[in-house]
CSV table of C-alpha atoms in Angstrom, one decimal:
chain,number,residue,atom,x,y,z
A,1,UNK,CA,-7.6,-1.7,-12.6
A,2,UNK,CA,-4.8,-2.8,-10.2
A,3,UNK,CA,-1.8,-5.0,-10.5
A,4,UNK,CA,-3.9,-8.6,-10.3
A,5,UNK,CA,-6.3,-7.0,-12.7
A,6,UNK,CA,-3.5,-6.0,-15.4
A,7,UNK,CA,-1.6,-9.1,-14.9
A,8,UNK,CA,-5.3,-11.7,-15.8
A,9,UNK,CA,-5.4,-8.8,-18.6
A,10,UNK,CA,-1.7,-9.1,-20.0
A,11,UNK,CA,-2.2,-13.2,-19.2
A,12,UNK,CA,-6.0,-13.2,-21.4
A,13,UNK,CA,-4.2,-11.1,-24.3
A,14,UNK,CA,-1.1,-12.7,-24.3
A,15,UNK,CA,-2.1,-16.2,-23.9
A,16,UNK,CA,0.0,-16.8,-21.1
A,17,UNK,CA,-0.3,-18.1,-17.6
A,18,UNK,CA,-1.1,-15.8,-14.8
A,19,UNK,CA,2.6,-17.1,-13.0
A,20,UNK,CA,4.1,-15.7,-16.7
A,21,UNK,CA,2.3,-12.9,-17.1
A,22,UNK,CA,3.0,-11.8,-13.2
A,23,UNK,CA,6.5,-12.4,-14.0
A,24,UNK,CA,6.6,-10.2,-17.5
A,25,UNK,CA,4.6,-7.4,-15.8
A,26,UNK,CA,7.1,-7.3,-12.6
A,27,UNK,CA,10.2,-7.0,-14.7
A,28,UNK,CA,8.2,-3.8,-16.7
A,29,UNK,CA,7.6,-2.5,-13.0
A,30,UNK,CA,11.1,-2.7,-11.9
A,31,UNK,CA,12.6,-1.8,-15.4
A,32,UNK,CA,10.4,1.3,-15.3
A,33,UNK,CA,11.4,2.3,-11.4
A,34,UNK,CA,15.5,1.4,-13.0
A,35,UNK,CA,14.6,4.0,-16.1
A,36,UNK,CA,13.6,6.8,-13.4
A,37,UNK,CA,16.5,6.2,-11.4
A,38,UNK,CA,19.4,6.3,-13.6
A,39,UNK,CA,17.9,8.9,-16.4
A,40,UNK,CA,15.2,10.8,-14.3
A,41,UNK,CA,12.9,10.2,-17.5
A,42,UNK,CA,10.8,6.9,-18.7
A,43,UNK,CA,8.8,7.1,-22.1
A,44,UNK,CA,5.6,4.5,-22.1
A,45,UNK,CA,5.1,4.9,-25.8
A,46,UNK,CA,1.3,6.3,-26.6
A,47,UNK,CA,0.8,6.1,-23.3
A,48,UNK,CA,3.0,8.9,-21.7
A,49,UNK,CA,6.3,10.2,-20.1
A,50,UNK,CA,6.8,9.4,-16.2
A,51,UNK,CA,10.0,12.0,-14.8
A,52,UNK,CA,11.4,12.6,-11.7
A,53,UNK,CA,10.5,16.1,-10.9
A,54,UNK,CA,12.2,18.3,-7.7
A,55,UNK,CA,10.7,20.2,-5.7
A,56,UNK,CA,11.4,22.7,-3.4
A,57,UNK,CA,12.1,23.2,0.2
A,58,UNK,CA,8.9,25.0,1.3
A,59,UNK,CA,6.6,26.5,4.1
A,60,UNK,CA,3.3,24.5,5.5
A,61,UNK,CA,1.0,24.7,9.0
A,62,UNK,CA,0.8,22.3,11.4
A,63,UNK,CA,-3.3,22.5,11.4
A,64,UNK,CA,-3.3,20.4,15.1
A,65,UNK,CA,-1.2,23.2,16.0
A,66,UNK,CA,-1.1,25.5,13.8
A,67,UNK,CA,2.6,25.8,14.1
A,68,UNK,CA,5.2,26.4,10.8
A,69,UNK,CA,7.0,24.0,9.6
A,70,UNK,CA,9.9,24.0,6.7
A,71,UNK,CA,9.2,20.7,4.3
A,72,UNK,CA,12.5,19.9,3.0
A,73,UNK,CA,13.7,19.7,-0.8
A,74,UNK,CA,12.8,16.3,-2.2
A,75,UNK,CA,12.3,14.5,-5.5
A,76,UNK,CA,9.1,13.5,-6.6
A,77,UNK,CA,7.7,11.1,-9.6
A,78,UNK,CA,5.3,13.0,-12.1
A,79,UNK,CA,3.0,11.7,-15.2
A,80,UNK,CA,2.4,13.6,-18.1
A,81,UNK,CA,0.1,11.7,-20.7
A,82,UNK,CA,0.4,11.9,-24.3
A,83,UNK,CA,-2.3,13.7,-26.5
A,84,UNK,CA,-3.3,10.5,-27.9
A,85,UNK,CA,-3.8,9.3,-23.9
A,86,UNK,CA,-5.9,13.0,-23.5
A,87,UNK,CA,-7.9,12.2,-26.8
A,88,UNK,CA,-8.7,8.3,-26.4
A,89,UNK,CA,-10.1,9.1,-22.5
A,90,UNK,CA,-12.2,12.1,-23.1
């Protein structure tokens, strides 16, 4: 499902319009991207926990030419689901 796709969803369950329900599911985006910025951590209820995660500076290969190359430190977003997420897909 992609964003048109949830926003018909969240407009069929909600009995909204699609304008509404585009609205409603834009402010959860942003709030969401707000949540990881300021606290590093956003909890989605039974869904699961999205965290900002660092990583470190590290080595990789150029495979054109096969030449080193030092990837610098940077932060990266990460998903872990809930066990009742796990259960309810498998």
């Amino acid at each position: 499902m992609n964003k048109q796709g949830l926003i018909a969803k969240v407009a069929e369950k909600a009995e909204l319009s699609k304008k509404e329900s585009a609205k409603f599911v834009g402010v959860v985006f942003e709030s969401v991207l707000e949540g990881l910025l300021e606290d590093g951590e956003v909890t989605l209820g039974d869904l699961g926990k999205l965290q900002v995660i660092k990583r470190s500076a590290r080595k990789a290969r150029n495979p054109q030419t096969n030449e080193e190359i030092l990837v610098p430190e940077k932060n990266a977003p990460k998903f872990k689901p809930s066990k009742y997420l796990k259960d309810s897909v498998s």
